[in-house]
């Protein structure tokens, strides 16, 4: 999302269309990821960035040149590049003696940094080691998270949310069951240790009396397809395989987190269901009021009291005056002379 106050007014129709495409919307577009290469990188970091770009296609944009980036000290360059290429997520690869094989994942909201995690690669098996690596490009995988800390601590819950945004793929209306080909399994073994295992979801026909070793467990019931075929579903280990070490983190404040998850009022109005109200054929709006038991209405006297009980409105002004007058014979009975004067006035008229 681009901050519109920092952008000059467009002078061409093409510029207007670009700004309209980047303007805030009720339903946002798919999040694009910006991949940045630091001033110093290792072979492991470079291979990881290449594999990540292959998995994230087409929702990825990569800077071809190296940049001296220190995200935990200055985020101005990263925010500028993300706003320029309309990316709401970024991945930075760096390498140094103090922090070897360093990867930084982060998200932006309203053109500013929302959260950021720094992970170190301890073990990496690249995508090129997989025999059938071409099937994973541009696919929508199944995400699986294991570990109690993902639902306990705030930083791990935020990390889970970031990983979902990073690897969930494009948004689709329907999912074809047989089209889900890969599973991304994130395992939180300890507080600062994260593992990623990729497995391929394969299917094989139900083979009876076979002497060859079966890739699946024959004791598991097969899956019946709409065509009537019986298929066994099983998992095969694939690549990449990564072991991460959790290092520095940057979490958002509560106000910024609430603003990032705020639902627009237009969407809330559309999802709101009107209860006990309907419009008849003549266009009149009719409502239904639940008053409770009928025995309670019998104790109410007719007039303002029952109207207050049914509608919830208070008494009107003259009703409050009438109910507030106390009838006392000693203090409120007028003199005979005053009564006679009033009678004379009325008789003269």
CSV table of C-alpha atoms in Angstrom, one decimal:
chain,number,residue,atom,x,y,z
A,1,UNK,CA,0.0,0.0,0.0
A,2,UNK,CA,1.4,3.4,-1.0
A,3,UNK,CA,1.1,6.6,1.1
A,4,UNK,CA,-0.8,8.9,-1.2
A,5,UNK,CA,0.5,12.1,0.5
A,6,UNK,CA,4.1,11.4,-0.5
A,7,UNK,CA,3.3,11.1,-4.2
A,8,UNK,CA,3.1,13.9,-6.8
A,9,UNK,CA,-0.1,14.2,-8.8
A,10,UNK,CA,0.1,12.3,-12.1
A,11,UNK,CA,0.2,14.2,-15.4
A,12,UNK,CA,-0.7,11.3,-17.7
A,13,UNK,CA,-3.5,8.8,-17.9
A,14,UNK,CA,-1.0,5.9,-17.4
A,15,UNK,CA,0.2,7.5,-14.2
A,16,UNK,CA,-3.4,7.8,-13.0
A,17,UNK,CA,-4.1,4.2,-13.7
A,18,UNK,CA,-0.9,3.1,-11.8
A,19,UNK,CA,-1.9,5.2,-8.7
A,20,UNK,CA,-5.5,3.8,-8.8
A,21,UNK,CA,-4.1,0.3,-8.9
A,22,UNK,CA,-1.9,1.0,-5.9
A,23,UNK,CA,-4.5,3.0,-3.9
A,24,UNK,CA,-6.1,1.4,-0.8
A,25,UNK,CA,-9.0,-0.9,-1.5
A,26,UNK,CA,-11.6,-2.7,0.5
A,27,UNK,CA,-10.3,-6.0,-0.7
A,28,UNK,CA,-6.5,-5.7,-1.2
A,29,UNK,CA,-4.6,-7.4,-3.9
A,30,UNK,CA,-2.3,-10.4,-3.3
A,31,UNK,CA,0.8,-9.4,-1.3
A,32,UNK,CA,4.0,-9.1,-3.4
A,33,UNK,CA,7.4,-9.7,-1.9
A,34,UNK,CA,10.5,-7.7,-2.5
A,35,UNK,CA,13.8,-9.7,-2.4
A,36,UNK,CA,16.9,-7.7,-1.6
A,37,UNK,CA,20.5,-8.9,-1.6
A,38,UNK,CA,22.8,-7.3,1.0
A,39,UNK,CA,26.3,-5.9,0.4
A,40,UNK,CA,27.9,-9.2,1.6
A,41,UNK,CA,26.2,-12.6,1.0
A,42,UNK,CA,27.2,-16.2,1.1
A,43,UNK,CA,26.5,-19.0,-1.3
A,44,UNK,CA,23.9,-20.4,1.0
A,45,UNK,CA,22.1,-17.1,1.2
A,46,UNK,CA,22.2,-16.6,-2.6
A,47,UNK,CA,20.8,-20.1,-3.2
A,48,UNK,CA,18.1,-19.6,-0.7
A,49,UNK,CA,17.0,-16.3,-2.3
A,50,UNK,CA,17.0,-18.0,-5.8
A,51,UNK,CA,14.8,-20.8,-4.5
A,52,UNK,CA,12.5,-18.4,-2.7
A,53,UNK,CA,11.9,-16.4,-5.9
A,54,UNK,CA,11.2,-19.6,-7.8
A,55,UNK,CA,8.6,-20.7,-5.2
A,56,UNK,CA,7.0,-17.2,-4.9
A,57,UNK,CA,6.5,-16.7,-8.6
A,58,UNK,CA,4.7,-14.5,-9.8
A,59,UNK,CA,4.2,-12.6,-6.6
A,60,UNK,CA,7.9,-11.6,-6.2
A,61,UNK,CA,10.2,-8.8,-7.4
A,62,UNK,CA,13.9,-9.0,-7.0
A,63,UNK,CA,16.5,-6.2,-7.0
A,64,UNK,CA,19.4,-7.3,-9.3
A,65,UNK,CA,22.1,-5.3,-7.6
A,66,UNK,CA,23.6,-5.5,-4.1
A,67,UNK,CA,22.6,-2.9,-1.5
A,68,UNK,CA,24.1,-1.9,1.8
A,69,UNK,CA,21.1,-2.5,3.9
A,70,UNK,CA,20.9,-2.6,7.7
A,71,UNK,CA,17.1,-3.0,8.4
A,72,UNK,CA,17.3,-2.9,12.2
A,73,UNK,CA,19.2,0.4,12.1
A,74,UNK,CA,17.6,2.2,9.1
A,75,UNK,CA,14.5,1.2,7.2
A,76,UNK,CA,14.2,4.1,4.9
A,77,UNK,CA,15.7,2.4,1.8
A,78,UNK,CA,13.6,-0.7,2.3
A,79,UNK,CA,10.4,1.3,2.7
A,80,UNK,CA,11.2,3.4,-0.3
A,81,UNK,CA,11.8,0.4,-2.6
A,82,UNK,CA,8.7,-1.4,-1.3
A,83,UNK,CA,6.6,1.6,-2.1
A,84,UNK,CA,8.2,2.0,-5.5
A,85,UNK,CA,7.5,-1.6,-6.6
A,86,UNK,CA,4.2,-1.9,-4.7
A,87,UNK,CA,5.4,-4.6,-2.3
A,88,UNK,CA,4.0,-5.1,1.2
A,89,UNK,CA,6.6,-7.8,2.2
A,90,UNK,CA,10.4,-8.0,2.0
A,91,UNK,CA,13.1,-10.6,2.4
A,92,UNK,CA,16.8,-9.5,2.9
A,93,UNK,CA,19.8,-11.8,2.6
A,94,UNK,CA,23.0,-10.9,4.3
A,95,UNK,CA,26.2,-12.6,5.7
A,96,UNK,CA,28.7,-11.4,8.2
A,97,UNK,CA,31.1,-12.9,10.7
A,98,UNK,CA,28.9,-11.9,13.6
A,99,UNK,CA,25.6,-13.2,12.0
A,100,UNK,CA,26.4,-15.8,9.3
A,101,UNK,CA,23.8,-16.8,6.7
A,102,UNK,CA,21.4,-14.1,7.9
A,103,UNK,CA,17.8,-13.8,6.5
A,104,UNK,CA,15.4,-11.0,7.4
A,105,UNK,CA,11.6,-11.4,6.8
A,106,UNK,CA,9.3,-8.4,7.3
A,107,UNK,CA,6.0,-6.8,6.5
A,108,UNK,CA,4.8,-3.2,5.8
A,109,UNK,CA,1.5,-1.5,6.6
A,110,UNK,CA,0.5,1.8,5.1
A,111,UNK,CA,4.1,2.3,3.8
A,112,UNK,CA,5.7,1.8,7.2
A,113,UNK,CA,7.3,-1.2,9.0
A,114,UNK,CA,4.9,-3.5,10.8
A,115,UNK,CA,7.0,-6.4,12.0
A,116,UNK,CA,10.4,-8.0,11.2
A,117,UNK,CA,12.2,-11.2,12.1
A,118,UNK,CA,15.8,-12.1,11.7
A,119,UNK,CA,16.6,-15.8,11.1
A,120,UNK,CA,19.9,-17.6,10.7
A,121,UNK,CA,20.3,-20.6,8.4
A,122,UNK,CA,21.9,-23.5,10.2
A,123,UNK,CA,21.2,-26.2,7.6
A,124,UNK,CA,20.0,-25.9,4.0
A,125,UNK,CA,19.2,-28.4,1.3
A,126,UNK,CA,18.5,-26.5,-1.9
A,127,UNK,CA,15.7,-27.0,-4.4
A,128,UNK,CA,18.1,-28.3,-7.0
A,129,UNK,CA,18.5,-31.6,-5.0
A,130,UNK,CA,14.8,-32.5,-5.6
A,131,UNK,CA,14.2,-34.8,-8.6
A,132,UNK,CA,10.8,-33.3,-9.5
A,133,UNK,CA,11.5,-29.7,-8.7
A,134,UNK,CA,9.6,-28.2,-11.6
A,135,UNK,CA,6.2,-29.0,-10.0
A,136,UNK,CA,6.7,-26.6,-7.1
A,137,UNK,CA,7.0,-23.4,-9.2
A,138,UNK,CA,4.0,-21.1,-8.7
A,139,UNK,CA,2.0,-23.8,-6.8
A,140,UNK,CA,-0.3,-23.2,-3.8
A,141,UNK,CA,1.0,-25.4,-1.0
A,142,UNK,CA,-0.7,-26.7,2.1
A,143,UNK,CA,0.7,-25.1,5.3
A,144,UNK,CA,1.1,-27.1,8.5
A,145,UNK,CA,2.4,-25.7,11.8
A,146,UNK,CA,3.6,-27.9,14.7
A,147,UNK,CA,4.6,-26.6,18.1
A,148,UNK,CA,2.7,-25.3,21.2
A,149,UNK,CA,4.6,-22.0,21.2
A,150,UNK,CA,2.9,-21.0,18.0
A,151,UNK,CA,-0.3,-20.4,20.0
A,152,UNK,CA,1.2,-19.2,23.3
A,153,UNK,CA,3.8,-16.4,23.0
A,154,UNK,CA,3.2,-13.2,21.1
A,155,UNK,CA,6.4,-13.3,19.0
A,156,UNK,CA,5.8,-16.8,17.8
A,157,UNK,CA,2.2,-16.0,16.9
A,158,UNK,CA,3.3,-13.0,14.9
A,159,UNK,CA,6.0,-15.2,13.2
A,160,UNK,CA,3.3,-17.7,12.3
A,161,UNK,CA,1.2,-14.9,10.7
A,162,UNK,CA,4.2,-13.7,8.8
A,163,UNK,CA,5.0,-17.2,7.4
A,164,UNK,CA,1.4,-17.6,6.3
A,165,UNK,CA,1.5,-14.4,4.4
A,166,UNK,CA,4.8,-15.3,2.8
A,167,UNK,CA,4.0,-18.8,1.6
A,168,UNK,CA,0.3,-19.0,1.2
A,169,UNK,CA,0.4,-18.1,-2.5
A,170,UNK,CA,-2.3,-16.3,-4.5
A,171,UNK,CA,-5.8,-15.9,-3.3
A,172,UNK,CA,-8.3,-18.2,-5.1
A,173,UNK,CA,-12.1,-18.7,-4.8
A,174,UNK,CA,-12.0,-22.5,-5.0
A,175,UNK,CA,-9.3,-25.2,-4.4
A,176,UNK,CA,-9.1,-28.3,-6.5
A,177,UNK,CA,-8.3,-31.2,-4.0
A,178,UNK,CA,-6.1,-33.1,-6.5
A,179,UNK,CA,-4.3,-29.9,-7.4
A,180,UNK,CA,-2.6,-29.4,-3.9
A,181,UNK,CA,0.8,-31.0,-4.7
A,182,UNK,CA,3.0,-29.9,-1.8
A,183,UNK,CA,3.0,-29.4,2.0
A,184,UNK,CA,5.1,-26.9,3.9
A,185,UNK,CA,5.6,-28.1,7.4
A,186,UNK,CA,6.9,-25.6,10.0
A,187,UNK,CA,8.2,-27.2,13.2
A,188,UNK,CA,9.0,-25.1,16.3
A,189,UNK,CA,11.3,-27.4,18.1
A,190,UNK,CA,12.4,-24.9,20.8
A,191,UNK,CA,11.9,-21.2,21.6
A,192,UNK,CA,14.6,-20.1,19.1
A,193,UNK,CA,14.7,-23.1,16.6
A,194,UNK,CA,12.5,-23.4,13.6
A,195,UNK,CA,12.5,-26.1,10.9
A,196,UNK,CA,10.9,-26.2,7.5
A,197,UNK,CA,10.2,-29.5,5.8
A,198,UNK,CA,8.7,-29.7,2.3
A,199,UNK,CA,6.8,-32.8,1.3
A,200,UNK,CA,5.2,-33.8,-2.0
A,201,UNK,CA,1.7,-35.1,-1.9
A,202,UNK,CA,1.6,-38.1,-4.3
A,203,UNK,CA,-1.1,-40.5,-5.3
A,204,UNK,CA,-1.0,-44.1,-6.6
A,205,UNK,CA,-3.6,-46.5,-7.7
A,206,UNK,CA,-4.7,-49.3,-5.4
A,207,UNK,CA,-2.5,-52.3,-6.4
A,208,UNK,CA,-3.4,-55.7,-5.2
A,209,UNK,CA,-1.1,-58.7,-4.9
A,210,UNK,CA,2.0,-56.7,-5.9
A,211,UNK,CA,5.5,-58.1,-5.2
A,212,UNK,CA,7.2,-54.7,-5.5
A,213,UNK,CA,7.5,-52.6,-2.4
A,214,UNK,CA,4.6,-50.1,-2.2
A,215,UNK,CA,5.3,-46.4,-1.6
A,216,UNK,CA,2.1,-46.2,0.6
A,217,UNK,CA,0.8,-48.0,3.6
A,218,UNK,CA,-1.7,-50.7,2.4
A,219,UNK,CA,-3.5,-50.7,5.7
A,220,UNK,CA,-4.8,-47.2,5.1
A,221,UNK,CA,-8.1,-47.0,3.3
A,222,UNK,CA,-7.7,-45.6,-0.3
A,223,UNK,CA,-9.4,-42.4,-1.5
A,224,UNK,CA,-12.2,-42.8,-4.0
A,225,UNK,CA,-12.2,-40.2,-6.8
A,226,UNK,CA,-15.3,-38.9,-8.7
A,227,UNK,CA,-14.3,-41.2,-11.6
A,228,UNK,CA,-14.6,-44.2,-9.4
A,229,UNK,CA,-10.8,-44.9,-9.1
A,230,UNK,CA,-9.3,-45.9,-5.8
A,231,UNK,CA,-6.1,-43.9,-5.0
A,232,UNK,CA,-3.7,-44.1,-2.1
A,233,UNK,CA,-2.4,-40.7,-0.8
A,234,UNK,CA,1.1,-40.6,0.7
A,235,UNK,CA,3.9,-38.0,1.3
A,236,UNK,CA,7.4,-37.9,-0.2
A,237,UNK,CA,10.3,-35.9,1.2
A,238,UNK,CA,11.2,-33.0,-1.1
A,239,UNK,CA,13.3,-29.9,-0.9
A,240,UNK,CA,14.1,-27.3,0.2
A,241,UNK,CA,14.9,-28.4,3.8
A,242,UNK,CA,15.9,-25.6,6.2
A,243,UNK,CA,16.8,-25.3,9.9
A,244,UNK,CA,16.5,-21.7,11.2
A,245,UNK,CA,17.7,-20.0,14.3
A,246,UNK,CA,15.6,-17.1,15.6
A,247,UNK,CA,17.7,-14.0,16.2
A,248,UNK,CA,16.5,-10.4,16.5
A,249,UNK,CA,12.9,-9.4,16.2
A,250,UNK,CA,10.9,-6.2,15.8
A,251,UNK,CA,7.2,-6.4,17.0
A,252,UNK,CA,4.6,-3.7,16.3
A,253,UNK,CA,2.8,-1.8,19.0
A,254,UNK,CA,-0.8,-2.7,20.0
A,255,UNK,CA,-2.2,0.4,18.3
A,256,UNK,CA,-0.4,-0.3,15.0
A,257,UNK,CA,-1.4,-4.0,15.1
A,258,UNK,CA,-5.0,-3.0,15.6
A,259,UNK,CA,-4.9,-0.5,12.8
A,260,UNK,CA,-3.4,-3.2,10.5
A,261,UNK,CA,-6.2,-5.6,11.3
A,262,UNK,CA,-9.1,-3.1,11.2
A,263,UNK,CA,-12.0,-4.1,9.0
A,264,UNK,CA,-13.5,-1.3,6.9
A,265,UNK,CA,-17.0,-0.1,7.8
A,266,UNK,CA,-18.3,-0.8,4.3
A,267,UNK,CA,-17.5,-4.5,4.7
A,268,UNK,CA,-19.0,-4.6,8.2
A,269,UNK,CA,-22.2,-3.0,6.9
A,270,UNK,CA,-22.4,-5.6,4.1
A,271,UNK,CA,-22.0,-8.5,6.5
A,272,UNK,CA,-24.5,-7.1,9.1
A,273,UNK,CA,-27.8,-9.1,9.3
A,274,UNK,CA,-30.9,-7.2,10.1
A,275,UNK,CA,-33.0,-9.1,12.6
A,276,UNK,CA,-36.8,-8.8,13.3
A,277,UNK,CA,-37.2,-6.3,10.5
A,278,UNK,CA,-38.7,-6.7,7.0
A,279,UNK,CA,-40.4,-4.7,4.3
A,280,UNK,CA,-43.9,-5.7,3.1
A,281,UNK,CA,-45.3,-5.6,-0.4
A,282,UNK,CA,-46.4,-2.0,0.0
A,283,UNK,CA,-43.0,-0.8,1.1
A,284,UNK,CA,-43.8,-0.4,4.8
A,285,UNK,CA,-41.1,-1.3,7.2
A,286,UNK,CA,-42.4,-3.7,9.9
A,287,UNK,CA,-40.6,-4.7,13.0
A,288,UNK,CA,-41.1,-7.4,15.6
A,289,UNK,CA,-40.8,-6.6,19.4
A,290,UNK,CA,-40.3,-9.4,21.9
A,291,UNK,CA,-42.0,-8.4,25.2
A,292,UNK,CA,-41.6,-11.5,27.2
A,293,UNK,CA,-44.4,-13.3,29.1
A,294,UNK,CA,-48.0,-12.2,28.7
A,295,UNK,CA,-48.6,-12.3,32.5
A,296,UNK,CA,-46.3,-9.3,33.0
A,297,UNK,CA,-48.4,-7.2,30.6
A,298,UNK,CA,-51.5,-7.8,32.7
A,299,UNK,CA,-50.0,-6.1,35.7
A,300,UNK,CA,-49.2,-3.0,33.7
A,301,UNK,CA,-51.8,-0.2,33.5
A,302,UNK,CA,-52.7,1.2,30.1
A,303,UNK,CA,-51.2,4.5,29.0
A,304,UNK,CA,-47.7,5.8,29.4
A,305,UNK,CA,-46.5,3.0,31.6
A,306,UNK,CA,-47.2,0.2,29.1
A,307,UNK,CA,-45.8,2.4,26.3
A,308,UNK,CA,-42.6,2.8,28.3
A,309,UNK,CA,-42.3,-1.0,28.8
A,310,UNK,CA,-42.8,-1.8,25.1
A,311,UNK,CA,-40.8,0.9,23.4
A,312,UNK,CA,-38.3,1.9,26.1
A,313,UNK,CA,-39.1,5.6,25.8
A,314,UNK,CA,-39.4,7.8,28.8
A,315,UNK,CA,-42.5,9.7,29.8
A,316,UNK,CA,-43.3,12.9,28.1
A,317,UNK,CA,-43.1,16.3,29.9
A,318,UNK,CA,-46.8,16.7,30.9
A,319,UNK,CA,-46.9,13.1,32.0
A,320,UNK,CA,-44.0,13.7,34.4
A,321,UNK,CA,-45.7,16.7,35.8
A,322,UNK,CA,-48.9,14.8,36.4
A,323,UNK,CA,-47.2,11.9,38.1
A,324,UNK,CA,-45.1,14.3,40.3
A,325,UNK,CA,-48.1,16.1,41.8
A,326,UNK,CA,-48.9,14.9,45.3
A,327,UNK,CA,-52.4,15.1,46.4
A,328,UNK,CA,-52.6,16.3,50.0
A,329,UNK,CA,-55.9,17.6,51.4
A,330,UNK,CA,-54.3,19.8,54.0
A,331,UNK,CA,-51.9,21.6,51.8
A,332,UNK,CA,-53.5,21.4,48.3
A,333,UNK,CA,-57.2,22.3,49.0
A,334,UNK,CA,-57.8,25.8,47.9
A,335,UNK,CA,-59.8,28.4,49.8
A,336,UNK,CA,-63.5,28.9,49.2
A,337,UNK,CA,-62.9,32.5,48.0
A,338,UNK,CA,-60.5,31.4,45.3
A,339,UNK,CA,-62.9,28.8,44.1
A,340,UNK,CA,-65.7,31.4,43.9
A,341,UNK,CA,-63.5,33.8,42.0
A,342,UNK,CA,-62.8,31.2,39.4
A,343,UNK,CA,-66.4,30.3,39.0
A,344,UNK,CA,-67.3,34.0,38.5
A,345,UNK,CA,-64.7,34.3,35.8
A,346,UNK,CA,-66.0,31.4,33.9
A,347,UNK,CA,-69.7,32.5,34.4
A,348,UNK,CA,-68.9,36.0,33.1
A,349,UNK,CA,-67.4,34.6,29.9
